[in-house]
Structures are given as structure tokens and as C-alpha cells.
Coordinates of N, CA, C and O in Angstrom, one line a residue:
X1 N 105.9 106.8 88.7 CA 104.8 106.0 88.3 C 104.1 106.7 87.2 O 104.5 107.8 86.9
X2 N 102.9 106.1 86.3 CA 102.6 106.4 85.4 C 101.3 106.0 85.1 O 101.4 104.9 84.6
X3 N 100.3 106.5 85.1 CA 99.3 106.2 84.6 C 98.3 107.2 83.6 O 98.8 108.3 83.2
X4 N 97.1 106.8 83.2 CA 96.1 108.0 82.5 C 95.5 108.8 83.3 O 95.1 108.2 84.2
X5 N 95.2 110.2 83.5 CA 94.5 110.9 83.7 C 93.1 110.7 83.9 O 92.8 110.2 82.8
X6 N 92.1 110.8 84.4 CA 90.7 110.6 84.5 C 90.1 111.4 85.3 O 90.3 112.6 85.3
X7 N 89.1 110.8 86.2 CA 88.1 111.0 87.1 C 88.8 110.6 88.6 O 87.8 110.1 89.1
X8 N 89.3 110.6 89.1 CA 89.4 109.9 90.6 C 90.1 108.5 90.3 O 89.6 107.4 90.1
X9 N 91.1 108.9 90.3 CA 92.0 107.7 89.4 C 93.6 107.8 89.9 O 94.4 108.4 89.1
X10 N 94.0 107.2 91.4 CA 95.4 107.1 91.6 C 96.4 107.1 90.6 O 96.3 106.4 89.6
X11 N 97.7 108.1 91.0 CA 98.8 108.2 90.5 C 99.6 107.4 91.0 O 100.4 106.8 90.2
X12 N 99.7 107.0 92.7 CA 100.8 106.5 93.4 C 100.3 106.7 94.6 O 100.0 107.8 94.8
X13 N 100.1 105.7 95.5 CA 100.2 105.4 96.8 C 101.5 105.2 97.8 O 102.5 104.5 97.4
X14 N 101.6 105.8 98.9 CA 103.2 105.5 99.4 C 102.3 105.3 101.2 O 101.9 106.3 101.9
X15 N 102.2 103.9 101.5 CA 101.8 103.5 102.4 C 102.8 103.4 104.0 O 104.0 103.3 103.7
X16 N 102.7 103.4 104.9 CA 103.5 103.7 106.0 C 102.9 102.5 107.1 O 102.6 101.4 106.6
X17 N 102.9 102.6 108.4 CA 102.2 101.6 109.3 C 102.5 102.2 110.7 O 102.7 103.4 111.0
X18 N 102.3 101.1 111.4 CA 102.5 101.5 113.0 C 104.1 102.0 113.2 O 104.3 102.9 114.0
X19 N 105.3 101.3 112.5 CA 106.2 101.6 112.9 C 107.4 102.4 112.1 O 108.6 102.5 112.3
X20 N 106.5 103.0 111.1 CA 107.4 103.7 109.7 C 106.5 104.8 109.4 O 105.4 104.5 109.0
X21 N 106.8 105.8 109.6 CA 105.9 106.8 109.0 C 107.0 107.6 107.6 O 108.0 108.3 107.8
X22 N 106.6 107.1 106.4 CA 107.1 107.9 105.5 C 106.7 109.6 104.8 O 105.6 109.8 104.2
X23 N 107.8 110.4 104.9 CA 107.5 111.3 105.2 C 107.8 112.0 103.4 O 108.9 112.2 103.0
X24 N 106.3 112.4 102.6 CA 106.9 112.6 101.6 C 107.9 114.4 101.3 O 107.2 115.2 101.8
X25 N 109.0 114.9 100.8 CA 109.2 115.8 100.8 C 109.0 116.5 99.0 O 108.9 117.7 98.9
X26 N 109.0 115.9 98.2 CA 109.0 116.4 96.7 C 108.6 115.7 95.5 O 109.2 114.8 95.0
X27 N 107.7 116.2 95.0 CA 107.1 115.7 94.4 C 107.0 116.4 92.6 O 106.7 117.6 92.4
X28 N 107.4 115.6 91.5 CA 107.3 116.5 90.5 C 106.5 115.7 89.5 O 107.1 114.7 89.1
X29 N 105.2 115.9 88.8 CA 104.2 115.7 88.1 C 104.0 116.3 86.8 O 103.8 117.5 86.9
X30 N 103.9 116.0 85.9 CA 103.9 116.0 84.5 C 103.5 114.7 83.2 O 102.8 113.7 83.4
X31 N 103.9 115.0 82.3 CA 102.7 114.3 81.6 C 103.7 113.8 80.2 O 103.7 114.8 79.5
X32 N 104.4 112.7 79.4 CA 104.8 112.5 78.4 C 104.3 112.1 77.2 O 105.0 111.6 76.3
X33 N 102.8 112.4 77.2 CA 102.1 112.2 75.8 C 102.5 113.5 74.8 O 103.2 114.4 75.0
X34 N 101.9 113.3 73.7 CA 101.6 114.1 73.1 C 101.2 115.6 73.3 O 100.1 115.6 73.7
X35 N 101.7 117.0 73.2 CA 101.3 117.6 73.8 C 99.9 118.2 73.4 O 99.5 118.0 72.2
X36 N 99.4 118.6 73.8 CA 97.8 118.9 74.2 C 97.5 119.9 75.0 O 98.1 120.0 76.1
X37 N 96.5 120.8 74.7 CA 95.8 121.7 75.6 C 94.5 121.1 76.6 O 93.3 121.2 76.6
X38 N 95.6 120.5 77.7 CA 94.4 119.5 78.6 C 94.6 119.8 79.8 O 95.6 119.5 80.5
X39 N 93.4 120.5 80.2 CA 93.7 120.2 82.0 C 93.6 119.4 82.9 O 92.8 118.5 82.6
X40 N 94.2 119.2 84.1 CA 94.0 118.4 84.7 C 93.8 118.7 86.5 O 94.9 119.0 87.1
X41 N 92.9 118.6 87.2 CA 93.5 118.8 88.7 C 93.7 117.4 89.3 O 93.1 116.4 88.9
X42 N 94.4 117.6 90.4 CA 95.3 116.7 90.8 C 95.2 116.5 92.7 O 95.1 117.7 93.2
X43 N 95.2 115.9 93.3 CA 95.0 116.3 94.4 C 95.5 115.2 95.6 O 94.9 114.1 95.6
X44 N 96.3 115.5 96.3 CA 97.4 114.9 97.1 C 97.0 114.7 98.6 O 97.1 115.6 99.3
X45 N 96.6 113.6 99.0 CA 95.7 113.5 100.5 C 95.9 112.0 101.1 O 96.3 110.9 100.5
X46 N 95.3 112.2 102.5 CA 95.7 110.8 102.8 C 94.6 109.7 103.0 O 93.4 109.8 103.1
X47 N 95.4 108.4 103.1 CA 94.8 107.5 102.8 C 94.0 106.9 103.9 O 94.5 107.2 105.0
X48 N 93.1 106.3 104.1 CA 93.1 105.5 105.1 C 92.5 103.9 104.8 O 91.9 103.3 105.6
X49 N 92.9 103.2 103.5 CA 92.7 102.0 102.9 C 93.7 101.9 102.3 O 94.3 103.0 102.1
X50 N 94.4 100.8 101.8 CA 95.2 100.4 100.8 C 94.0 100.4 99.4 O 92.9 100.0 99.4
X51 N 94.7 100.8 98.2 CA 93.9 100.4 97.1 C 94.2 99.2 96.7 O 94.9 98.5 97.5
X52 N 93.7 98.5 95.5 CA 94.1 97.1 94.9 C 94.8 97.1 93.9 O 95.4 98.2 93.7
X53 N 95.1 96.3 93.3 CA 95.9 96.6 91.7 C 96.9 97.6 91.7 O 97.0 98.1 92.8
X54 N 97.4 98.0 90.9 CA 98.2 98.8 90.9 C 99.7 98.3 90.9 O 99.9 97.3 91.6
X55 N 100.7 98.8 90.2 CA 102.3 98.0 90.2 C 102.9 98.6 91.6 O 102.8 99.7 92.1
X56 N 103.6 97.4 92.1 CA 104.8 97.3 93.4 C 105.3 97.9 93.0 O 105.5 97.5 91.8
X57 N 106.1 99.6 93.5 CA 107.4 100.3 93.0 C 108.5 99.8 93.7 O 108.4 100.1 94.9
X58 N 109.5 99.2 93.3 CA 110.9 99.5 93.6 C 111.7 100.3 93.7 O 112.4 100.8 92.8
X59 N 111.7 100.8 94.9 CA 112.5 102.2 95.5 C 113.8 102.0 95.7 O 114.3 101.1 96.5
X60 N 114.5 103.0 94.9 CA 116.1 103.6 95.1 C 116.3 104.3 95.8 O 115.6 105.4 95.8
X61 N 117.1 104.0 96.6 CA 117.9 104.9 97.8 C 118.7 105.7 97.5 O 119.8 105.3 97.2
X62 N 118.4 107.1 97.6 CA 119.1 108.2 97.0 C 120.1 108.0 97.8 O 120.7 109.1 97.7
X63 N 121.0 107.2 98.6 CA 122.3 107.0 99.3 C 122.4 105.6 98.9 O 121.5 105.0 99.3
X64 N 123.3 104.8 98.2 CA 123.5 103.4 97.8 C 123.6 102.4 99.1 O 123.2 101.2 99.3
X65 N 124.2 103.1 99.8 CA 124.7 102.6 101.8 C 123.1 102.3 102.3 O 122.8 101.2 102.8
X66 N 122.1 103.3 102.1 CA 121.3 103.0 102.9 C 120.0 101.8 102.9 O 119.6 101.1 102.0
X67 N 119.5 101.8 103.9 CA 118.6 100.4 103.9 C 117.4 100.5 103.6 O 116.8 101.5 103.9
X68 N 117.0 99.4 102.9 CA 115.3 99.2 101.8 C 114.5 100.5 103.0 O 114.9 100.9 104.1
X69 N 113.7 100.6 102.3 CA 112.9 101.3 102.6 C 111.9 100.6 102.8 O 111.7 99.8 101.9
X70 N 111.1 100.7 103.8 CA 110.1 99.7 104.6 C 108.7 100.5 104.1 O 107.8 99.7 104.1
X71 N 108.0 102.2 103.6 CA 107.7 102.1 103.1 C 106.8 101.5 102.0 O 107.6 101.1 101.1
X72 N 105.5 101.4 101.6 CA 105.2 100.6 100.5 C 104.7 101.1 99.5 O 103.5 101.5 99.7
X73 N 105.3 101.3 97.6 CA 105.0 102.2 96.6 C 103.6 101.5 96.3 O 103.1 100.6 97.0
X74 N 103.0 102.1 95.4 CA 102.3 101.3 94.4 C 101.8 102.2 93.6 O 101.1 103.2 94.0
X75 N 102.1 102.1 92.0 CA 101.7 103.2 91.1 C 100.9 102.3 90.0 O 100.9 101.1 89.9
X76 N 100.4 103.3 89.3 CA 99.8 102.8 87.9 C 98.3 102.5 88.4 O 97.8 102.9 89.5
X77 N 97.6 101.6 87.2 CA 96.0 101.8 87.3 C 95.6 100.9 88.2 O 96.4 100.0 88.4
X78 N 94.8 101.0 88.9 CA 94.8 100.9 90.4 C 93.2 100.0 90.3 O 92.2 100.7 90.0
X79 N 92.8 98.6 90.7 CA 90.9 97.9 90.2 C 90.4 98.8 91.3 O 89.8 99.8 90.9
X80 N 90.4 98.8 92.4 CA 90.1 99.4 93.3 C 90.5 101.2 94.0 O 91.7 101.2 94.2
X81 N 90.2 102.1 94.2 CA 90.9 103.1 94.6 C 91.4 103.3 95.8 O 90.5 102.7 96.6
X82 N 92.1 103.6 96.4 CA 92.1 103.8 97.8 C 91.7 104.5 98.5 O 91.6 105.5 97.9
X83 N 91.2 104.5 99.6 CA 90.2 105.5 100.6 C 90.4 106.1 100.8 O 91.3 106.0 101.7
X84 N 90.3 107.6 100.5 CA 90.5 109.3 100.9 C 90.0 109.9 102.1 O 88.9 110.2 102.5
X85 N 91.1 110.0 102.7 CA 90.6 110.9 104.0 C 90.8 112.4 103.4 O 90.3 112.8 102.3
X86 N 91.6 113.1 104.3 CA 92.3 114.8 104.3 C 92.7 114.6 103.2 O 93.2 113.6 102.7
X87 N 92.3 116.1 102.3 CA 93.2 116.5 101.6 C 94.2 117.3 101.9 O 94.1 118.2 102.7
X88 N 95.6 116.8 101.2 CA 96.7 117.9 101.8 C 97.1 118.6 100.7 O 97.9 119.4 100.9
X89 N 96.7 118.5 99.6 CA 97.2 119.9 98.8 C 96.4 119.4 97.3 O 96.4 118.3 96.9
X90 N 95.8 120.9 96.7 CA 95.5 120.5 95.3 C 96.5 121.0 94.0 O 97.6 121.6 94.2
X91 N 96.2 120.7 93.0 CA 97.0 121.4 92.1 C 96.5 121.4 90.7 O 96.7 120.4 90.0
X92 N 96.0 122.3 90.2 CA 95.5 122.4 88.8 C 96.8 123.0 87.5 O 97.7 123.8 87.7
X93 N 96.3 121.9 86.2 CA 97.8 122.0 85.5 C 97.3 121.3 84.4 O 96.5 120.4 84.3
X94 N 98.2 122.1 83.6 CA 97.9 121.9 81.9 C 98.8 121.3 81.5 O 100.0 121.3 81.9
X95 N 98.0 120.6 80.4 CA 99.4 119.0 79.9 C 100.5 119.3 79.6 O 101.2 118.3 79.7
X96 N 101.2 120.5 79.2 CA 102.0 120.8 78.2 C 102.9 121.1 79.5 O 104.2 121.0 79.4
X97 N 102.1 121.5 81.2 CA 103.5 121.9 81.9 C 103.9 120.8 82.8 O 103.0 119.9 83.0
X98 N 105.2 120.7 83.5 CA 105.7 120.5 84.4 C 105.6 120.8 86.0 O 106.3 121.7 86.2
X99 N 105.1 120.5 86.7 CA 104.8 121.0 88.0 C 105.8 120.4 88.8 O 106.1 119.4 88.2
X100 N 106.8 120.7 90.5 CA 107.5 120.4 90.9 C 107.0 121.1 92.5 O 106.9 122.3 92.7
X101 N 106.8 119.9 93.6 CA 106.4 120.6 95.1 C 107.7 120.2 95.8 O 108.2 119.1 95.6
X102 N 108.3 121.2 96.8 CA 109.5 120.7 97.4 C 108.8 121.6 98.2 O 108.2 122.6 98.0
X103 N 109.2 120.3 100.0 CA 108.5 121.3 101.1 C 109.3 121.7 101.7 O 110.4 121.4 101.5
X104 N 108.9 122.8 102.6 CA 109.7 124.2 103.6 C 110.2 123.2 104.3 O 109.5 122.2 104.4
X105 N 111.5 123.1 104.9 CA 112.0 122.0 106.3 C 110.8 122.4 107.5 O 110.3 123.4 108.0
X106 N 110.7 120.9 107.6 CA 108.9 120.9 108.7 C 107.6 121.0 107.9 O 106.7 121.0 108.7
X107 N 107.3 121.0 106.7 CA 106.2 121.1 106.2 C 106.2 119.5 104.9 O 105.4 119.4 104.0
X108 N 106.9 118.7 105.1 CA 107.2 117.3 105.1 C 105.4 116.9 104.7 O 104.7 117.4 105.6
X109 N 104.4 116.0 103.5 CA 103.6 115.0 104.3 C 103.8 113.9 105.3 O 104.4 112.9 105.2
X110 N 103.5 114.2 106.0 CA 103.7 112.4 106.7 C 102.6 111.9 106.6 O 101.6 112.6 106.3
X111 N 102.5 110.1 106.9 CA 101.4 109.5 106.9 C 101.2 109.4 108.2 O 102.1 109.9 109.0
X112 N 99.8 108.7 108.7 CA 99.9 108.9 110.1 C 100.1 107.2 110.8 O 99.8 106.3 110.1
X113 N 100.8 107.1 111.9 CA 101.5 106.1 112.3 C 100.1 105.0 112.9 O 99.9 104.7 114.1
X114 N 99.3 104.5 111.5 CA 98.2 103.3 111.9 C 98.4 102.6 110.2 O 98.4 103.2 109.1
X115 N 98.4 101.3 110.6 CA 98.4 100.4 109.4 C 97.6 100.6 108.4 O 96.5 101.2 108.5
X116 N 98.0 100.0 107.2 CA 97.6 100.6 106.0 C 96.7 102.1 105.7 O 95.7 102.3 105.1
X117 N 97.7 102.9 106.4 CA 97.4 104.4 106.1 C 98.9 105.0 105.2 O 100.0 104.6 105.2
X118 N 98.5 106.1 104.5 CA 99.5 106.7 103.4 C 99.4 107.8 103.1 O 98.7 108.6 103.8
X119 N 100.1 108.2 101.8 CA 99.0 109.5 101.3 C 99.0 109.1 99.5 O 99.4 108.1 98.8
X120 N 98.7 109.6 99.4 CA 98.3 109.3 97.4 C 98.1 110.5 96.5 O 97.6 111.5 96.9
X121 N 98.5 110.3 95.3 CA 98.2 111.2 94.4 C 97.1 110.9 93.2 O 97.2 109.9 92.5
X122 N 96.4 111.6 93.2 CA 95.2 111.3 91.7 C 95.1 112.0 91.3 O 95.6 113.0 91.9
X123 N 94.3 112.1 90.1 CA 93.5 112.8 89.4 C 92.7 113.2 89.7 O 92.4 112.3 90.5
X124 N 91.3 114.5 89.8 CA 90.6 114.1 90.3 C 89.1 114.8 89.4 O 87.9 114.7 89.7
X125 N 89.8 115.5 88.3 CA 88.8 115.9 86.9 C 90.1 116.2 85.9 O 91.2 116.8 86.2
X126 N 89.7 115.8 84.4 CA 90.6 115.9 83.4 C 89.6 116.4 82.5 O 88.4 116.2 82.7
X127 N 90.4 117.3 81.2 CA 89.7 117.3 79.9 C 90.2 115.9 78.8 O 89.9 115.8 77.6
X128 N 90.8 115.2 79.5 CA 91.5 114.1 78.6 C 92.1 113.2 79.4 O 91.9 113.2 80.6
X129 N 92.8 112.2 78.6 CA 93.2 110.9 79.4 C 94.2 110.9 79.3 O 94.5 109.7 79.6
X130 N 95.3 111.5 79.2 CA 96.7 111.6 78.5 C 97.7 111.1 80.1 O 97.3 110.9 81.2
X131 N 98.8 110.9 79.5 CA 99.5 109.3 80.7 C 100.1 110.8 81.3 O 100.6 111.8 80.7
X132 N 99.9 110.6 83.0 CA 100.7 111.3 83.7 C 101.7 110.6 84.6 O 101.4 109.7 85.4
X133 N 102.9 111.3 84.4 CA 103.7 110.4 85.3 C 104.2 111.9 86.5 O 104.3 113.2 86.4
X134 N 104.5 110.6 87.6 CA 104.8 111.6 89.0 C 106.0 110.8 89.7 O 106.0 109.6 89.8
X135 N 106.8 111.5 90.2 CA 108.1 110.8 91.0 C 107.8 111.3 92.1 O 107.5 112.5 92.1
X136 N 107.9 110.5 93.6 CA 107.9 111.6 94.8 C 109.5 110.7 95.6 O 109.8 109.5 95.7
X137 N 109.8 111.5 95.8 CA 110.9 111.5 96.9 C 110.5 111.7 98.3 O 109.7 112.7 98.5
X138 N 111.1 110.5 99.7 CA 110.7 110.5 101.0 C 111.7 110.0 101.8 O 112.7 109.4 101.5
X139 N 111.3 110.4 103.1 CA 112.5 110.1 103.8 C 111.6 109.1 104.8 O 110.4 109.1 104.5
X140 N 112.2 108.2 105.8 CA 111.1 107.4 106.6 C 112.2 108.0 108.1 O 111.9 107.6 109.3

């Protein structure tokens, strides 16, 4: 997914429910503008609203065999934000780098198993607006 950098401004939502808990394991975030001396922190926590707006992601199955992912994406600029509960991890980072989180086996996010809950990634102070894009990989 891909969006600008800001204030409190979703990267990607990955919503779960009563009967799917998606479990995120890796996440790698960076930025393809222009390069620039811009910071950015970033901060990865869960949801307990769906946001609005934002694009439906189409998820690939890192196995071609296996079945849609029940899961629900949603990336890009978002009219509404989604509701922040827990934070589960921050991360401060300069435009020019690449950041990449891969978790210990058992140290997985999961969402928690109640409807329209998730976890999300935003922005959450920038020196600039520059487009950040983030991939996360999950298992359900």
C-alpha cells in the first residue's frame, strides 16, 4: 500500500473478525519519492473500528494452492481514520532508509478475535509528506 506521510494518517489496515484472526508476521516500510532528509515515526497498533475510504487490497497467496484470504486489506488515504487501541510497536525512520520487521516464531501481531478489529500502520509525525509505501505479509 501507499500513501503520504503526515500527522495520524493510515498506511494499511488488515482487519480480522470473530472467526479469522490474521496474524501479521513481516512487515517492510519505506518510501519511493524523491530522496530527502525527512523523518518520519510510524507506529503499528490495534484497531478497534474500521476506517473509511481507503483502497480494497487484493491479496496474493504466497502458495498459488491456497484459499482467499478472509482477512480484510485496506491501504491508501483513508476520509476517516481508524480507531486506535494498543500500540504494538513504534518505529522512527528517515526517508532515504528502508526498514524491514520479521517476528521471532510466537511473537506474530494478531488481531483480537471481535468484529471489525485489526491492527494498522500510520504515520504518526513527519517532517514532510513524501509517499510511503509498506507490504505486510500474514498468515490467518
Amino acid at each position: 500500500s501507499q500513501t503520504a506521510a503526515g500527522t495520524n494518517l493510515t498506511i494499511i489496515m488488515l482487519v480480522g473478525g470473530t472467526t479469522v484472526r490474521p496474524a501479521w508476521y513481516d512487515l517492510i516500510l519505506g518510501s519511493d519519492a524523491t530522496p530527502a532528509d525527512v523523518a518520519t515515526e510510524f507506529s503499528v497498533g490495534r484497531t478497534t473500528a474500521v476506517g473509511t475510504g481507503g483502497t480494497a487490497l487484493t491479496e496474493e497467496p504466497l502458495d498459488p494452492i491456497t484459499v482467499a484470504a478472509t482477512g480484510a486489506g485496506t491501504g491508501g488515504t483513508f476520509t476517516t481514520e481508524p480507531t486506535y487501541g494498543n500500540r504494538l510497536m513504534n518505529i522512527a525512520l528517515n526517508q532515504r532508509a528502508t526498514f524491514r520487521w520479521v517476528a521471532a516464531p510466537g511473537g506474530e501481531l494478531i488481531t483480537a478475535a471481535t468484529a471489525s478489529n485489526g491492527i494498522a500502520c500510520r504515520s504518526i509525525a513527519s517532517g514532510g509528506t513524501p509517499n510511503i509505501n509498506l507490504t505486510i505479509m500474514w498468515f490467518e
